Structures are given as structure tokens and as C-alpha cells.
Coordinates of N, CA and C in Angstrom, one line a residue:
X3 N 181.7 93.4 50.1 CA 181.4 92.8 51.2 C 179.8 92.6 51.6
X4 N 179.5 91.4 51.8 CA 178.1 91.3 52.2 C 178.0 91.3 53.8
X5 N 177.1 92.1 54.2 CA 176.8 91.9 55.5 C 175.6 91.2 55.9
X6 N 175.5 90.3 56.7 CA 174.4 89.6 56.8 C 173.5 90.4 58.0
X7 N 172.4 90.4 57.7 CA 171.4 91.1 58.5 C 170.8 89.9 59.2
X8 N 171.1 89.9 60.6 CA 170.4 89.0 61.5 C 168.9 89.0 61.4
X9 N 168.3 87.9 61.7 CA 166.9 87.8 61.8 C 166.6 88.6 63.2
X10 N 165.7 89.6 62.8 CA 165.2 90.3 64.0 C 164.0 89.5 64.7
X11 N 164.2 89.4 66.1 CA 163.2 88.8 66.9 C 162.1 89.8 67.2
X12 N 160.9 89.4 67.1 CA 159.9 90.3 67.2 C 159.7 90.3 68.8
X13 N 159.5 91.4 69.5 CA 159.3 91.5 70.8 C 158.0 90.8 71.2
X14 N 158.1 90.0 72.2 CA 156.8 89.4 72.7 C 156.6 89.7 74.2
X15 N 155.4 89.6 74.5 CA 155.0 90.0 75.9 C 155.0 88.7 76.8
X16 N 155.8 88.8 77.9 CA 155.8 87.6 78.7 C 154.8 87.7 79.7
X17 N 154.0 86.5 79.6 CA 152.7 86.5 80.4 C 152.8 85.9 81.8
X18 N 153.9 85.4 82.2 CA 154.0 84.8 83.5 C 154.1 85.9 84.6
X19 N 154.9 86.9 84.4 CA 154.8 87.9 85.6 C 153.5 88.5 85.7
X20 N 152.7 88.8 84.5 CA 151.5 89.3 84.5 C 150.5 88.5 85.3
X21 N 150.6 87.1 84.9 CA 149.7 86.2 85.7 C 149.9 86.1 87.3
X22 N 151.2 86.3 87.6 CA 151.6 86.2 89.0 C 150.9 87.5 89.8
X23 N 151.1 88.7 89.1 CA 150.6 89.8 89.7 C 149.1 89.7 89.8
X24 N 148.3 89.2 88.7 CA 147.0 89.0 88.9 C 146.5 88.1 90.0
X25 N 147.2 87.0 90.1 CA 146.9 86.0 91.2 C 147.2 86.7 92.6
X26 N 148.3 87.5 92.7 CA 148.3 88.1 94.1 C 147.4 89.0 94.4
X27 N 146.9 89.9 93.4 CA 145.7 90.8 93.5 C 144.5 90.0 93.8
X28 N 144.3 88.9 93.1 CA 143.0 88.2 93.5 C 143.1 87.6 94.9
X29 N 144.1 87.1 95.3 CA 144.2 86.6 96.9 C 144.2 87.8 97.8
X30 N 144.7 88.8 97.5 CA 144.6 90.1 98.4 C 142.9 90.4 98.5
X31 N 142.4 90.4 97.2 CA 140.9 90.8 97.3 C 140.1 89.8 98.1
X32 N 140.3 88.6 97.9 CA 139.6 87.6 98.6 C 139.8 87.6 100.0
X33 N 140.9 87.9 100.6 CA 141.1 88.1 102.0 C 140.6 89.3 102.5
X34 N 140.6 90.3 101.7 CA 140.2 91.6 102.5 C 138.8 91.9 102.2
X35 N 138.1 91.1 101.5 CA 136.7 91.3 101.4 C 136.0 90.9 102.6
X36 N 134.9 91.7 103.1 CA 134.1 91.4 104.1 C 132.7 91.1 103.6
X37 N 132.2 90.2 104.3 CA 130.8 89.6 104.0 C 129.8 89.9 105.1
X38 N 129.0 90.8 104.5 CA 128.0 91.4 105.5 C 126.7 90.2 105.7
X39 N 126.8 89.3 105.0 CA 125.7 88.4 105.1 C 125.8 87.5 106.3
X40 N 127.0 87.4 106.8 CA 127.3 86.5 107.9 C 126.5 87.0 109.1
X41 N 126.4 88.4 109.2 CA 125.7 88.9 110.5 C 124.0 88.7 110.3
X42 N 123.7 88.4 109.1 CA 122.3 88.3 108.8 C 121.8 86.8 108.9
X43 N 122.7 85.8 109.2 CA 122.4 84.3 109.2 C 121.7 84.1 110.5
X44 N 120.6 83.2 110.4 CA 119.9 82.7 111.4 C 120.2 81.2 111.5
X45 N 120.9 80.8 112.7 CA 121.2 79.4 112.7 C 120.4 78.7 113.8
X46 N 120.2 77.4 113.4 CA 119.5 76.6 114.3 C 120.6 75.3 114.5
X47 N 120.9 75.2 115.7 CA 122.0 74.1 116.1 C 121.4 73.3 117.3
X48 N 121.8 72.1 117.6 CA 122.5 71.1 116.6 C 121.6 70.1 116.2
X49 N 121.5 69.9 114.8 CA 120.6 68.6 114.4 C 121.6 68.2 113.2
X50 N 121.7 66.9 113.0 CA 122.3 66.3 112.0 C 121.9 65.0 111.6
X51 N 122.1 64.5 110.5 CA 121.9 63.0 110.1 C 123.2 62.3 110.8
X52 N 123.0 61.7 111.7 CA 124.1 61.0 112.4 C 123.9 59.5 112.5
X53 N 125.0 58.7 112.7 CA 125.0 57.4 112.9 C 124.4 57.1 114.3
X54 N 124.0 56.0 114.6 CA 123.8 55.6 116.0 C 124.9 55.8 116.8
X55 N 124.6 56.2 118.1 CA 125.9 56.7 118.9 C 126.6 55.4 119.4
X56 N 127.9 55.5 119.2 CA 128.6 54.3 119.5 C 129.2 54.5 120.9
X57 N 129.5 53.4 121.5 CA 130.1 53.3 123.0 C 131.4 53.3 122.8
X58 N 132.2 54.3 123.4 CA 133.5 54.5 123.5 C 133.9 54.0 124.9
X59 N 134.9 53.1 125.1 CA 135.3 52.5 126.3 C 135.7 53.5 127.3
X60 N 136.4 54.6 126.8 CA 137.0 55.6 127.7 C 136.4 56.8 127.4
X61 N 135.1 57.0 127.4 CA 134.5 58.4 127.1 C 134.0 59.1 128.3
X62 N 134.2 60.4 128.1 CA 133.8 61.4 129.1 C 132.7 62.3 128.4
X63 N 131.4 62.1 129.0 CA 130.4 63.0 128.4 C 130.2 64.2 129.2
X64 N 130.5 65.3 128.6 CA 130.2 66.6 129.2 C 129.0 67.3 128.7
X65 N 128.1 67.6 129.7 CA 126.7 68.2 129.1 C 126.7 69.6 129.3
X66 N 126.3 70.4 128.4 CA 126.3 71.8 128.7 C 124.8 72.3 128.7
X67 N 124.2 72.9 129.7 CA 122.8 73.3 129.7 C 122.6 74.5 128.9
X68 N 121.4 74.8 128.8 CA 121.0 76.1 127.9 C 121.5 77.3 128.7
X69 N 121.6 77.3 130.1 CA 122.1 78.5 130.9 C 123.8 78.4 131.1
X70 N 124.4 77.5 130.6 CA 125.9 77.3 130.5 C 126.4 76.6 131.6
X71 N 125.5 75.8 132.5 CA 126.0 74.9 133.6 C 126.6 73.6 132.9
X72 N 127.5 73.0 133.6 CA 128.2 71.9 133.2 C 127.9 70.6 133.9
X73 N 127.9 69.5 133.4 CA 127.8 68.3 134.0 C 128.8 67.2 133.4
X74 N 129.6 66.7 134.0 CA 130.5 65.7 133.6 C 130.2 64.3 134.0
X75 N 129.9 63.4 133.2 CA 129.4 62.0 133.2 C 128.2 62.1 134.4
X76 N 127.4 62.9 134.2 CA 126.1 63.2 135.0 C 126.3 63.7 136.4
X77 N 127.5 64.1 136.5 CA 127.9 64.7 137.8 C 128.1 66.2 137.8
X78 N 127.3 67.1 138.4 CA 127.4 68.5 138.1 C 128.6 69.1 138.6
X79 N 129.1 70.0 137.9 CA 130.3 70.8 138.2 C 129.9 72.0 139.0
X80 N 130.4 72.5 140.2 CA 130.0 73.5 140.9 C 130.3 74.9 140.3
X81 N 131.6 75.0 139.6 CA 131.9 76.2 139.1 C 132.0 76.3 137.6
X82 N 131.8 77.4 136.9 CA 131.9 77.5 135.5 C 133.3 77.9 135.0
X83 N 134.3 78.0 135.8 CA 135.6 78.5 135.4 C 136.5 77.3 134.7
X84 N 137.4 77.7 134.0 CA 138.1 76.7 133.2 C 138.9 75.8 134.0
X85 N 139.3 76.3 135.1 CA 140.1 75.6 136.1 C 139.4 74.4 136.7
X86 N 138.2 74.8 137.0 CA 137.4 73.7 137.8 C 136.9 72.6 136.8
X87 N 136.4 73.0 135.6 CA 136.1 72.1 134.6 C 137.4 71.3 134.2
X88 N 138.5 71.8 134.0 CA 139.6 71.1 133.9 C 140.0 70.0 135.0
X89 N 139.9 70.4 136.1 CA 140.0 69.3 137.2 C 139.0 68.3 137.2
X90 N 137.7 68.6 136.8 CA 136.6 67.5 136.8 C 136.9 66.7 135.6
X91 N 137.4 67.2 134.5 CA 137.7 66.4 133.4 C 138.8 65.4 133.6
X92 N 139.9 66.1 134.2 CA 141.0 65.2 134.6 C 140.7 64.0 135.6
X93 N 139.8 64.3 136.4 CA 139.2 63.2 137.4 C 138.3 62.3 136.7
X94 N 137.6 62.6 135.8 CA 136.5 61.7 135.1 C 137.3 60.9 134.0
X95 N 138.5 61.2 133.4 CA 139.2 60.5 132.5 C 139.8 59.3 133.1
X96 N 139.1 58.2 133.0 CA 139.7 57.1 133.6 C 140.7 56.4 132.7
X97 N 140.6 56.7 131.4 CA 141.5 56.1 130.5 C 142.8 56.9 130.2
X98 N 142.9 58.1 130.9 CA 144.2 59.0 130.7 C 143.8 59.9 129.4
X99 N 145.0 59.8 128.8 CA 145.1 60.7 127.6 C 144.4 60.0 126.4
X100 N 144.0 58.9 126.6 CA 143.2 58.1 125.4 C 141.8 58.4 125.6
X101 N 141.2 59.1 126.5 CA 139.8 59.2 126.8 C 139.3 60.1 125.7
X102 N 138.1 59.9 125.3 CA 137.2 60.6 124.3 C 136.4 61.7 125.1
X103 N 136.4 62.8 124.8 CA 135.5 63.9 125.5 C 134.4 64.1 124.4
X104 N 133.1 63.7 124.8 CA 132.0 64.0 124.0 C 131.2 65.1 124.6
X105 N 131.1 66.2 123.8 CA 130.5 67.4 124.3 C 128.9 67.3 123.8
X106 N 128.1 67.4 124.8 CA 126.7 67.3 124.5 C 126.0 68.5 125.0
X107 N 126.0 69.6 124.0 CA 125.5 70.9 124.5 C 124.1 71.1 123.9
X108 N 123.4 71.8 124.6 CA 122.0 72.4 124.3 C 122.2 73.4 123.0
X109 N 121.2 73.3 122.1 CA 121.1 74.0 121.0 C 121.2 75.7 121.4
X110 N 120.6 76.1 122.5 CA 120.6 77.3 122.9 C 121.7 77.6 123.9
X111 N 122.7 76.9 124.1 CA 123.7 77.0 125.1 C 124.8 78.1 124.6
X112 N 125.3 79.0 125.5 CA 126.1 79.9 124.8 C 127.5 79.2 124.3
X113 N 128.0 80.0 123.2 CA 129.0 79.5 122.5 C 130.3 79.5 123.4
X114 N 130.4 80.3 124.3 CA 131.6 80.5 125.2 C 131.6 79.3 126.2
X115 N 130.4 78.6 126.6 CA 130.4 77.4 127.4 C 131.0 76.3 126.7
X116 N 130.8 76.1 125.4 CA 131.5 74.9 124.6 C 133.0 75.2 124.5
X117 N 133.3 76.5 124.2 CA 134.8 76.8 124.1 C 135.4 76.7 125.3
X118 N 134.8 76.8 126.5 CA 135.4 76.6 127.9 C 135.6 75.1 128.0
X119 N 134.7 74.3 127.6 CA 134.9 72.9 127.7 C 136.1 72.3 126.9
X120 N 136.2 72.9 125.7 CA 137.2 72.6 124.7 C 138.5 73.0 125.4
X121 N 138.7 74.1 125.8 CA 139.9 74.6 126.4 C 140.3 73.8 127.8
X122 N 139.2 73.4 128.6 CA 139.5 72.5 129.7 C 140.0 71.2 129.3
X123 N 139.4 70.6 128.2 CA 140.0 69.4 127.7 C 141.3 69.4 127.2
X124 N 141.8 70.6 126.4 CA 143.1 70.7 126.1 C 144.1 70.9 127.3
X125 N 143.6 71.6 128.3 CA 144.5 71.7 129.6 C 144.7 70.4 130.2
X126 N 143.5 69.6 130.2 CA 143.7 68.4 130.9 C 144.5 67.2 130.0
X127 N 144.8 67.7 128.8 CA 145.7 66.7 127.9 C 144.7 65.8 127.1
X128 N 143.4 66.0 127.1 CA 142.4 65.1 126.3 C 142.2 65.8 125.0
X129 N 142.9 65.3 124.0 CA 142.8 65.7 122.6 C 141.8 65.2 121.7
X130 N 141.2 64.2 122.1 CA 140.1 63.6 121.3 C 138.8 64.0 121.7
X131 N 138.1 65.0 120.9 CA 136.8 65.7 121.4 C 135.8 65.4 120.1
X132 N 134.7 65.1 120.5 CA 133.7 65.0 119.5 C 132.3 65.6 120.0
X133 N 131.4 65.8 119.2 CA 130.2 66.6 119.4 C 129.1 65.7 119.3
X134 N 128.1 65.7 120.2 CA 126.8 65.0 120.2 C 125.8 65.9 119.5
X135 N 125.1 65.3 118.5 CA 124.0 65.9 117.9 C 122.7 65.0 117.9
X136 N 121.6 65.4 117.8 CA 120.5 64.7 117.5 C 120.1 64.5 116.0
X137 N 119.6 63.5 115.7 CA 119.2 63.3 114.4 C 118.0 64.1 114.0
X138 N 118.1 64.5 112.8 CA 116.9 65.4 112.3 C 115.5 64.6 112.3
X139 N 115.6 63.4 112.3 CA 114.3 62.5 112.5 C 113.8 62.8 113.8
X140 N 114.8 62.7 114.9 CA 114.4 62.9 116.1 C 114.0 64.4 116.5
X141 N 114.6 65.4 115.8 CA 114.4 66.8 116.1 C 112.9 67.2 115.9
X142 N 112.2 66.5 115.0 CA 110.8 66.8 114.7 C 109.9 66.3 115.7
X143 N 110.2 65.5 116.6 CA 109.3 65.0 117.6 C 109.1 66.0 118.7

């Protein structure tokens, strides 16, 4: 009797689980790494190469001064609270929910003042927000 010896398969390493584990480790390291250089950055805002300003038919222009005071369509807002700014935005939005809010903030205005305007626009139901910036050519003047 002849017994056939089956061809022995050589064991091979399956690389797919190995690659999956490496990708998970890579993602974990990317998300958990802290970047200390962010605290060292010096920023100058806002200047940009912008197109000429377009006129929106239903625009609401919100100006934020360097000390955090608000003006909506050149009318000063008495209080700096979100509720007051929300009421003023709702009153100034003649186009209803289709109005475009243009935030024109001073370069040295507090970040919280801009966030307050964005929160007030959200509460007023105005979802179209854009920011005004001066052109880099005008910034040198």
C-alpha cells in the first residue's frame, strides 16, 4: 500500500491583522500627542487677500470693537450679554432666516466677543455667517 503524503503547506504570516493593529496604534498616537508649539504662536488677525466686498440684499453687519462692544448695522448695542445681542440681531434681520450675518471684528477684539455674536446668531436662527477682513494691500497703509 502506498500512502500519499499530502503536500505540506508552509505556514505564512497573515499581515492584515498586523497592519490593522499598527493603524490603530498610529491613530491613537496622533490623537494623544500634544503640540507645545501652539502656545508659542504669535498671531496677527485679520488680514487676508479678499475679493471686493459684495452687497448682500439681506445682510446684518455686526461690528465688534477692540474692547468688546457691539454695533449692529451701525446701531450700538447697550449690553454685551448673549440675550441682548440675540434680540438686536433678530430685530435687525429684515430678511428673516435668510439674512447673512457679517461679523466685522477688530484684530485685537476678544475672542469671546466674536463667539458671543456667533452664539447670538444661532439663537436668532441666522445660520449664514461670514467674516469681514481687510485686504493685505490695505493693511500696510
